[in-house]
PDB file of C-alpha atoms in Angstrom:
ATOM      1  CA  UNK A  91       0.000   0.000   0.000  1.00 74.00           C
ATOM      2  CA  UNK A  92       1.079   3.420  -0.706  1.00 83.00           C
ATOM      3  CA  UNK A  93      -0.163   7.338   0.280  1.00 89.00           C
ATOM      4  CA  UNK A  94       1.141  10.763  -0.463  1.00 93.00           C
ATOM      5  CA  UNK A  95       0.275  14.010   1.654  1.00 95.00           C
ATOM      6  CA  UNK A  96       1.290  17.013   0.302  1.00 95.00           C
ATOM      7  CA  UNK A  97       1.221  19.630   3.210  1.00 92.00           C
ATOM      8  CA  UNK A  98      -0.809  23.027   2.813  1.00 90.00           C
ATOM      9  CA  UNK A  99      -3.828  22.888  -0.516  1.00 92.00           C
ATOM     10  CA  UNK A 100      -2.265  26.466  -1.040  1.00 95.00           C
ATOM     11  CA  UNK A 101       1.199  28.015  -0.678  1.00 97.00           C
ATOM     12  CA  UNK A 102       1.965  31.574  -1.135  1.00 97.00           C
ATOM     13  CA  UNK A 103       5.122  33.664  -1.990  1.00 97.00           C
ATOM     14  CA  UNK A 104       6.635  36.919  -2.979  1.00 97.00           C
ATOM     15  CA  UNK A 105       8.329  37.127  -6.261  1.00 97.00           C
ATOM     16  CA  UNK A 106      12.103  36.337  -5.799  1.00 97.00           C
ATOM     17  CA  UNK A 107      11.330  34.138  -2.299  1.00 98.00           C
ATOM     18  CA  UNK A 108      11.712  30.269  -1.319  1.00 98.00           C
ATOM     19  CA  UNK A 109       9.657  27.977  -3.082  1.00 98.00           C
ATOM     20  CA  UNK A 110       8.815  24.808  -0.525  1.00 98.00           C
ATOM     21  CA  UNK A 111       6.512  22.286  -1.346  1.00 98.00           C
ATOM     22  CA  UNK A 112       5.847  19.476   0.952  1.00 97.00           C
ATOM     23  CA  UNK A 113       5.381  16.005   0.108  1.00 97.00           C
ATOM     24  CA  UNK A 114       5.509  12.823   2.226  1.00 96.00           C
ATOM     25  CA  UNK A 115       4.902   9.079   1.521  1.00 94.00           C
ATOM     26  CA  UNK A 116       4.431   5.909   2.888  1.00 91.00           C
ATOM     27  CA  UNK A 117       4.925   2.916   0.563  1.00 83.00           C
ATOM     28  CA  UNK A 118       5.734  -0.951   1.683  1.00 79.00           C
ATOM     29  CA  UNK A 119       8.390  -1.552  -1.034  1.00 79.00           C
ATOM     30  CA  UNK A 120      11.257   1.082  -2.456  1.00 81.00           C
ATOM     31  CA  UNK A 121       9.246   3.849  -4.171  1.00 87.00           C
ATOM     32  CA  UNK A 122       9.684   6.199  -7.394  1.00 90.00           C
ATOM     33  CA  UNK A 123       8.391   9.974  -6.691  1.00 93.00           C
ATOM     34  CA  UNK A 124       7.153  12.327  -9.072  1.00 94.00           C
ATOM     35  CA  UNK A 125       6.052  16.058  -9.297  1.00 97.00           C
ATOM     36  CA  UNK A 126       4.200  17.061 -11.880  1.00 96.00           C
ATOM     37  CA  UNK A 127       2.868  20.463 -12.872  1.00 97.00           C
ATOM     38  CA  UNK A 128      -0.590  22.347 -13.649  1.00 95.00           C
ATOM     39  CA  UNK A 129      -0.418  25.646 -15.524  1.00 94.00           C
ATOM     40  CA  UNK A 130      -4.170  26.798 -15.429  1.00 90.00           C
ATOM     41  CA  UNK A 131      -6.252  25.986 -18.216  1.00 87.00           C
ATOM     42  CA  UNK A 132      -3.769  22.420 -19.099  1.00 90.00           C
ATOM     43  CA  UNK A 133      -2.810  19.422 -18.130  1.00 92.00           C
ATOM     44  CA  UNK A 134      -0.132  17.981 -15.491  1.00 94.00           C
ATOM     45  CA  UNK A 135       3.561  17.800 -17.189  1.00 94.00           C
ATOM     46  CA  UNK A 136       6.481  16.066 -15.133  1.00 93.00           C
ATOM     47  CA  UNK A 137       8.120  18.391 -13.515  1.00 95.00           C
ATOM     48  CA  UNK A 138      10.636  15.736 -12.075  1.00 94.00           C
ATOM     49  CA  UNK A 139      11.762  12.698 -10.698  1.00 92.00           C
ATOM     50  CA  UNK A 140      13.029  10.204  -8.432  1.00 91.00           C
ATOM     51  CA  UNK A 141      14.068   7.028  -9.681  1.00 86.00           C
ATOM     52  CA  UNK A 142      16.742   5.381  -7.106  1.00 79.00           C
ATOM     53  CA  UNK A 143      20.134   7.326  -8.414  1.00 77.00           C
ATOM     54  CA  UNK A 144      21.016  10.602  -6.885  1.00 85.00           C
ATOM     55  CA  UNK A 145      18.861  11.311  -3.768  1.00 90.00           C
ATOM     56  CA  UNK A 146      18.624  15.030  -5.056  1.00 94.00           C
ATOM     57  CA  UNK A 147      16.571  15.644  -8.292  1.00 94.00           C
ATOM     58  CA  UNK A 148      17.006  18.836 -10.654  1.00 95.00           C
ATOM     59  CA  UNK A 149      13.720  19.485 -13.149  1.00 93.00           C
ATOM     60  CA  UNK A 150      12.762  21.594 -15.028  1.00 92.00           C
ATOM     61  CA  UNK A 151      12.342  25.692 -14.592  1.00 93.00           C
ATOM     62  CA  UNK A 152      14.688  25.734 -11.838  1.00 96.00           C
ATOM     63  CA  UNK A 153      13.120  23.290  -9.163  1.00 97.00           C
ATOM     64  CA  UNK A 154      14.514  20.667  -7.168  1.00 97.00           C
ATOM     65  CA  UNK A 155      13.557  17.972  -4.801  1.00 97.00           C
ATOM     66  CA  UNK A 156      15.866  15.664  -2.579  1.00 95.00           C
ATOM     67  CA  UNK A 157      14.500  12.428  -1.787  1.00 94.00           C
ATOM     68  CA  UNK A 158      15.368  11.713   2.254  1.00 93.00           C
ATOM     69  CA  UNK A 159      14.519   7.895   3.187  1.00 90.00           C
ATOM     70  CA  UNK A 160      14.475   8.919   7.010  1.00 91.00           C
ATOM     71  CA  UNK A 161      11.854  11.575   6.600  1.00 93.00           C
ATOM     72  CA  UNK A 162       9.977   9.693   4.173  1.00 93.00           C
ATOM     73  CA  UNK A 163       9.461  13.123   2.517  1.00 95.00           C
ATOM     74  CA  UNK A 164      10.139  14.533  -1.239  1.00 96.00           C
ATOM     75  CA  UNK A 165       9.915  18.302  -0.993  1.00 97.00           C
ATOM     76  CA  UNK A 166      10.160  20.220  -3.748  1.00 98.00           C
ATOM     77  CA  UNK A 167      11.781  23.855  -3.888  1.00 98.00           C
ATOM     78  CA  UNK A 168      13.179  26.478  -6.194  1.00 98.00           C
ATOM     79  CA  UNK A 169      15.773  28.919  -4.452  1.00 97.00           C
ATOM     80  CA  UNK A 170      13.821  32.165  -6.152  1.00 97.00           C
ATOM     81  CA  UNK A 171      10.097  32.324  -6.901  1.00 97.00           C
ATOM     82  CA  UNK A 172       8.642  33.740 -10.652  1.00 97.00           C
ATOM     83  CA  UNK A 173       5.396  34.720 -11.706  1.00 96.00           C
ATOM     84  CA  UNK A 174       5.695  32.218 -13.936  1.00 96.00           C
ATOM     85  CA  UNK A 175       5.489  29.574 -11.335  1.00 97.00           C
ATOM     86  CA  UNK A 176       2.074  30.023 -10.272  1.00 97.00           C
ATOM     87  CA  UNK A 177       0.645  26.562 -10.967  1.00 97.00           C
ATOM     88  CA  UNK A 178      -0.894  23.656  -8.870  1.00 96.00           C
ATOM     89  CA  UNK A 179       1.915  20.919  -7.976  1.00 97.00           C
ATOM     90  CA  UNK A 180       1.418  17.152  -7.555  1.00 96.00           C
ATOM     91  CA  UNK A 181       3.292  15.227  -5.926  1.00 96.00           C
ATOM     92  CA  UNK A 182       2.740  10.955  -6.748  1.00 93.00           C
ATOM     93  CA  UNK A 183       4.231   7.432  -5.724  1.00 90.00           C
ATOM     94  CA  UNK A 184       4.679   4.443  -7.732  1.00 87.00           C
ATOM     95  CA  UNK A 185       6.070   1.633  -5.626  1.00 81.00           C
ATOM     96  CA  UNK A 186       9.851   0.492  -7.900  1.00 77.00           C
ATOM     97  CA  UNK A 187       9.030  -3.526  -7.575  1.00 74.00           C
ATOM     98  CA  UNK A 188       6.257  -5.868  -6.915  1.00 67.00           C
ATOM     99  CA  UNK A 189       2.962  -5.374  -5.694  1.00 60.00           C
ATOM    100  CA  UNK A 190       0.641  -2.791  -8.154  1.00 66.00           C
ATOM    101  CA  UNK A 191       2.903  -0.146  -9.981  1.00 74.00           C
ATOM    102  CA  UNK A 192       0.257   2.077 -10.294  1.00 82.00           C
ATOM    103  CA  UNK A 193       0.928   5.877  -9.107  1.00 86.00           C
ATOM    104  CA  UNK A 194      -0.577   7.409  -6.056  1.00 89.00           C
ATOM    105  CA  UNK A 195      -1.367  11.368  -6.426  1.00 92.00           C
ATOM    106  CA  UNK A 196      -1.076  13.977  -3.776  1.00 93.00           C
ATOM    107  CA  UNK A 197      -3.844  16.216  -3.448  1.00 93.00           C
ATOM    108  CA  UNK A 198      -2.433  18.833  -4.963  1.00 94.00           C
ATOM    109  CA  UNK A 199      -0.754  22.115  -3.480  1.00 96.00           C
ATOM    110  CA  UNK A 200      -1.476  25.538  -5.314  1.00 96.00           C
ATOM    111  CA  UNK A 201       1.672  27.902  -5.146  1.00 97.00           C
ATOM    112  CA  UNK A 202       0.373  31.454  -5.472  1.00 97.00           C
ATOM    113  CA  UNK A 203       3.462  34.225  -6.328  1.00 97.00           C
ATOM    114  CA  UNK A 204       2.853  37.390  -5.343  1.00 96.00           C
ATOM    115  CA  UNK A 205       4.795  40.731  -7.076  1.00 94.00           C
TER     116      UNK A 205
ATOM    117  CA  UNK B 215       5.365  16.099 -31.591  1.00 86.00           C
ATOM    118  CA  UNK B 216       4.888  13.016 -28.852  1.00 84.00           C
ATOM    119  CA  UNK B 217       1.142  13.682 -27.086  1.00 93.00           C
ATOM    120  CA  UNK B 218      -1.647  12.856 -25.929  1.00 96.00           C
ATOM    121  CA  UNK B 219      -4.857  14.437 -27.305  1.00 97.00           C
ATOM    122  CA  UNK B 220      -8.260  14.515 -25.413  1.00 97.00           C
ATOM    123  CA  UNK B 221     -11.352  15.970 -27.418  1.00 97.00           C
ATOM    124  CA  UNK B 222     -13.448  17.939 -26.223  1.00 97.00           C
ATOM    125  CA  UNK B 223     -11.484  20.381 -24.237  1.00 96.00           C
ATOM    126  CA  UNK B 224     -15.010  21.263 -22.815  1.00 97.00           C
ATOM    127  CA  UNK B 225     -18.319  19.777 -23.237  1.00 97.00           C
ATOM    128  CA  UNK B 226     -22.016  20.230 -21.323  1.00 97.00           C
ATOM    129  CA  UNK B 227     -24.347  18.207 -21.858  1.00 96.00           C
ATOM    130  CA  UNK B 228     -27.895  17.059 -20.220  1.00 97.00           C
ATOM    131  CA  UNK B 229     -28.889  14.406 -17.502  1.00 97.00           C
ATOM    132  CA  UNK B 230     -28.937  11.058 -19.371  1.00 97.00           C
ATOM    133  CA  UNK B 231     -27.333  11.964 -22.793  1.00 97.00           C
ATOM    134  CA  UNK B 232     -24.679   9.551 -23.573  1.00 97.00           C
ATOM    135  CA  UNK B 233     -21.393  10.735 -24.254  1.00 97.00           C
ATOM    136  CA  UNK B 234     -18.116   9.589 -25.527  1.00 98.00           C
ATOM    137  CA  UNK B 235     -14.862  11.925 -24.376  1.00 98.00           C
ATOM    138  CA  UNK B 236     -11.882  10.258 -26.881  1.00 98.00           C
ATOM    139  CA  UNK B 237      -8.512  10.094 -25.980  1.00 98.00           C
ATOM    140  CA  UNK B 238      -5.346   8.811 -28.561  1.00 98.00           C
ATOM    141  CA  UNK B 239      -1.919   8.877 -27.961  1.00 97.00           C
ATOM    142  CA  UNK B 240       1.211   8.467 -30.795  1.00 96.00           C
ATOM    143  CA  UNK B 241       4.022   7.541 -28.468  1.00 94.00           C
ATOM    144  CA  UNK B 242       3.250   3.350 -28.419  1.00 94.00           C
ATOM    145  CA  UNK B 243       2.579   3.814 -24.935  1.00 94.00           C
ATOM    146  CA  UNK B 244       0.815   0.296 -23.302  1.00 93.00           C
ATOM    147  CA  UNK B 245      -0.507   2.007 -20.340  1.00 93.00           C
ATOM    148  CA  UNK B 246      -3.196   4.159 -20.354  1.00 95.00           C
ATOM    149  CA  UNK B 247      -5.475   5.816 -17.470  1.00 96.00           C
ATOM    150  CA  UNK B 248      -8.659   7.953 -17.072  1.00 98.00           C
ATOM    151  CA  UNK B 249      -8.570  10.634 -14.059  1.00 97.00           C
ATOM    152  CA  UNK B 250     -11.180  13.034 -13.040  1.00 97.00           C
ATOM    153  CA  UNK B 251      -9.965  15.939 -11.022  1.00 95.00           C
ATOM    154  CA  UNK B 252     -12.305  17.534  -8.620  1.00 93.00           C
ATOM    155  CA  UNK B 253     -11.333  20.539  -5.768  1.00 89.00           C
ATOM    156  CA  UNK B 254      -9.878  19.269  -2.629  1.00 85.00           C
ATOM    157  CA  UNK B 255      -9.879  15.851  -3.637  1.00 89.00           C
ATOM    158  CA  UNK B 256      -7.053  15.657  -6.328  1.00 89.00           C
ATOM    159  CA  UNK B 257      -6.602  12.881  -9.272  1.00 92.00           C
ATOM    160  CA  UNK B 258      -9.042  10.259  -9.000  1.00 94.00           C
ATOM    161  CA  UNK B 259      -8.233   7.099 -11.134  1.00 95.00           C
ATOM    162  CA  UNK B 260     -11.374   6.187 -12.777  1.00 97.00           C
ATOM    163  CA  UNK B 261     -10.189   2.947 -15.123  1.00 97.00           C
ATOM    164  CA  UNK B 262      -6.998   2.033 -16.327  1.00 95.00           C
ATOM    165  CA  UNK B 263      -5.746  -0.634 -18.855  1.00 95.00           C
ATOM    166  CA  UNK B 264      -2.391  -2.303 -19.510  1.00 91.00           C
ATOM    167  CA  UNK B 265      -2.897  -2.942 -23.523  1.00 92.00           C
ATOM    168  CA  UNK B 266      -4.829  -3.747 -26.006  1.00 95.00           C
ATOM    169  CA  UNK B 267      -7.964  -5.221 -25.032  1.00 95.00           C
ATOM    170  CA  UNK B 268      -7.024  -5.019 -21.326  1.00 94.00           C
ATOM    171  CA  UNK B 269      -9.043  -2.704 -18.500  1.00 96.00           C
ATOM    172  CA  UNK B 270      -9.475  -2.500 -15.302  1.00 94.00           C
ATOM    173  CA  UNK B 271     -11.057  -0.400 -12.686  1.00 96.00           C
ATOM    174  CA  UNK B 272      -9.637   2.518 -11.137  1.00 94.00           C
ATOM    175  CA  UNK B 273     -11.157   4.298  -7.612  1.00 92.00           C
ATOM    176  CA  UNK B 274     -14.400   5.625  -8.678  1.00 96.00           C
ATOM    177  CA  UNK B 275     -15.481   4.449 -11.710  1.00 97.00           C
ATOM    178  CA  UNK B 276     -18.963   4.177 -11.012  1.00 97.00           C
ATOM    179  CA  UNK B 277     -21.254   5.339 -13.970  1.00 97.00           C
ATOM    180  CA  UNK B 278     -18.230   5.141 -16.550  1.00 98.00           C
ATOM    181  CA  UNK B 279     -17.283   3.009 -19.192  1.00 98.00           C
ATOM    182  CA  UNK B 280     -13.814   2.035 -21.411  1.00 98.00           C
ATOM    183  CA  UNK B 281     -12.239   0.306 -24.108  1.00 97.00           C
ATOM    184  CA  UNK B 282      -8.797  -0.561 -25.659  1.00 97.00           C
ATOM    185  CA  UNK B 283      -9.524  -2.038 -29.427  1.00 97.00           C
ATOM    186  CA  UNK B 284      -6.620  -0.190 -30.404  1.00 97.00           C
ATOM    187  CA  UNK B 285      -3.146   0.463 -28.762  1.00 96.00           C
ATOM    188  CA  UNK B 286      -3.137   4.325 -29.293  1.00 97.00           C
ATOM    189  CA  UNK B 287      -7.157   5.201 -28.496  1.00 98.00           C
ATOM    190  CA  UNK B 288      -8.739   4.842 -24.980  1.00 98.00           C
ATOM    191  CA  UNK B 289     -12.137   6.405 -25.046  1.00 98.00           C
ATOM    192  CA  UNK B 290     -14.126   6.873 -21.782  1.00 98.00           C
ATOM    193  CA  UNK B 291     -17.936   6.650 -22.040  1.00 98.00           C
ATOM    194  CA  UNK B 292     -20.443   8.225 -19.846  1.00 97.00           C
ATOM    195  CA  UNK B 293     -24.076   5.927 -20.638  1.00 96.00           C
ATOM    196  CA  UNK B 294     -26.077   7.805 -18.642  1.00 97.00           C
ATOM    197  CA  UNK B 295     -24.169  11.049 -17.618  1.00 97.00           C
ATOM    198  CA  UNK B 296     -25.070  12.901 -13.813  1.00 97.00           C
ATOM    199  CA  UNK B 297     -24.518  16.220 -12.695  1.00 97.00           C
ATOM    200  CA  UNK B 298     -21.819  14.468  -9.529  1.00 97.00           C
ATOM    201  CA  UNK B 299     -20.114  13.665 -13.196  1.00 98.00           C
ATOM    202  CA  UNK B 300     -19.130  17.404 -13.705  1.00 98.00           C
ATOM    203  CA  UNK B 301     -15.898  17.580 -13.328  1.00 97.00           C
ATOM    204  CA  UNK B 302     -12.330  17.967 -15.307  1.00 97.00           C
ATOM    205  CA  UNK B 303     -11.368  14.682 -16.810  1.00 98.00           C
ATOM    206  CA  UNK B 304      -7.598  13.687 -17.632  1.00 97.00           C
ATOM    207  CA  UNK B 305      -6.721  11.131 -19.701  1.00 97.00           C
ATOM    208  CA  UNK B 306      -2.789   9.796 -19.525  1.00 96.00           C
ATOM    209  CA  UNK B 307      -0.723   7.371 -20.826  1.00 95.00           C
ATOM    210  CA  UNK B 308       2.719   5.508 -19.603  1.00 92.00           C
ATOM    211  CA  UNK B 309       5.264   3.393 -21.135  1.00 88.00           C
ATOM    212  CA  UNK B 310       4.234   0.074 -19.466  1.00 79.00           C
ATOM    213  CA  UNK B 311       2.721  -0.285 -16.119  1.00 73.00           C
ATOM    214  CA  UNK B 312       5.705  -2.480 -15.294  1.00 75.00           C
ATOM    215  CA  UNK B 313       8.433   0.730 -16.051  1.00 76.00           C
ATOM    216  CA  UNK B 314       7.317   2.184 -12.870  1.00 68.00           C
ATOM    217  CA  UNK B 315      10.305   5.191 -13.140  1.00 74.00           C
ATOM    218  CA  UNK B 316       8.337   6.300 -16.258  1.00 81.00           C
ATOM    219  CA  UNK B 317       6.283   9.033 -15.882  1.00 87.00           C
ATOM    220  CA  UNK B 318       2.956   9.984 -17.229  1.00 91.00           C
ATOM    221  CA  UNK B 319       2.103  11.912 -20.525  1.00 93.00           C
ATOM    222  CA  UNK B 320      -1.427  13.765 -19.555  1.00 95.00           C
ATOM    223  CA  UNK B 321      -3.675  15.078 -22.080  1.00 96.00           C
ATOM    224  CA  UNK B 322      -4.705  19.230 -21.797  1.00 95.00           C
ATOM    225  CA  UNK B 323      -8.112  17.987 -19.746  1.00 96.00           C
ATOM    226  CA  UNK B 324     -11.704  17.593 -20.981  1.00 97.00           C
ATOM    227  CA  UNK B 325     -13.843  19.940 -18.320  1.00 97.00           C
ATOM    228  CA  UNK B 326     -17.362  18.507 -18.161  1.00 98.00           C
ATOM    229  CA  UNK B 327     -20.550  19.827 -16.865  1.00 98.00           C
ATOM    230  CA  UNK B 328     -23.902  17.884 -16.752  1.00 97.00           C
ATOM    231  CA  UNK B 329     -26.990  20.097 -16.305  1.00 97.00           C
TER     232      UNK B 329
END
């Protein structure tokens, strides 16, 4: 069995500040963990992820997440806030062996930039 | 240009009308998936199927309807449509369920609305 909670449905920052996104998991079995990203009016795109190698991940637009075992957690930051950014961010789970590989989504946190 | 292509981007329709939202993707992917997206709640996985031929149900796929006769098309049919059905529908597709560090491709969304 798997679950993601992604801390906080909305998230907001001032142009130029600390992006952090919170995401936590439980899965049974080593997992993969994904962000994705929801620019209004479209789909979700991968923003980035975790697939066993290096524990921190680099993606696209500047973000990055580091995967810590201990904390169970996959948090996802950017060092300086855009605009641009403003976007609803998933965070999901697919277990890497046995069992169901199907991905487990996070409910979503909105990231609202302000100027 | 790799993709997945959902039409209609937006649809409303009355109680009872059967509709069909179509969904095709060019990238040879096996795995494809339904999701409806609803506030506060997140992705919901309404049917999925491994290949060809090959479906299965997802979390809440009560009042829906799929099929795989071909590799790249995974419509999702609503028989007897109900306003709890308006919502914004996602359709995505995966290498393989089995290459669980692959991510998803997601379509731009079809947003629903039963009267």
């Amino acid at each position: 069995a798997q679950s993601v909670t992604q801390l906080g449905s909305h998230v907001s920052v001032s142009e130029g500040a600390l992006v952090l996104l919170r995401c936590n998991y439980s899965s049974s079995v080593p997992p993969y963990l994904f962000w994705y990203v929801q620019y209004p009016n479209q789909g979700l795109q991968l923003l980035l992820k975790y697939t066993s190698a290096a524990t921190l991940v680099k993606g696209i637009n500047g973000f990055e997440a580091e995967f810590k075992k201990s904390e169970t957690s996959f948090h996802l930051t950017k060092p300086s806030a855009h605009m641009s950014d403003a976007a609803e961010y998933f965070c999901a789970v697919r277990p890497a062996s046995g069992g169901s590989y199907i991905p487990t989504f996070g409910r979503g946190t909105s990231l609202i930039v302000h100027p | 240009e790799a993709q997945v292509t959902q039409n209609p981007r937006y649809l409303i329709t009355v109680t009872g009308k059967k509709l069909t939202v179509t969904c095709s993707q060019n990238m040879n992917h096996e795995y494809m998936s339904w999701y409806r997206q609803d506030p506060g709640l997140g992705l919901r996985q309404i049917y999925y199927s491994m290949n060809v031929e090959v479906t299965d149900k997802g979390d809440v796929p009560e009042g829906y309807k799929v099929s795989r006769k071909e590799k790249r098309n995974f419509p999702l049919i609503l028989e007897s449509p109900s306003p709890n059905q308006t919502s914004l529908y996602f359709c995505a597709s995966s290498l393989s369920l089995a290459a669980a560090n692959y991510g998803y491709t997601f379509g731009s969304g079809t947003r629903l609305t039963v009267v």
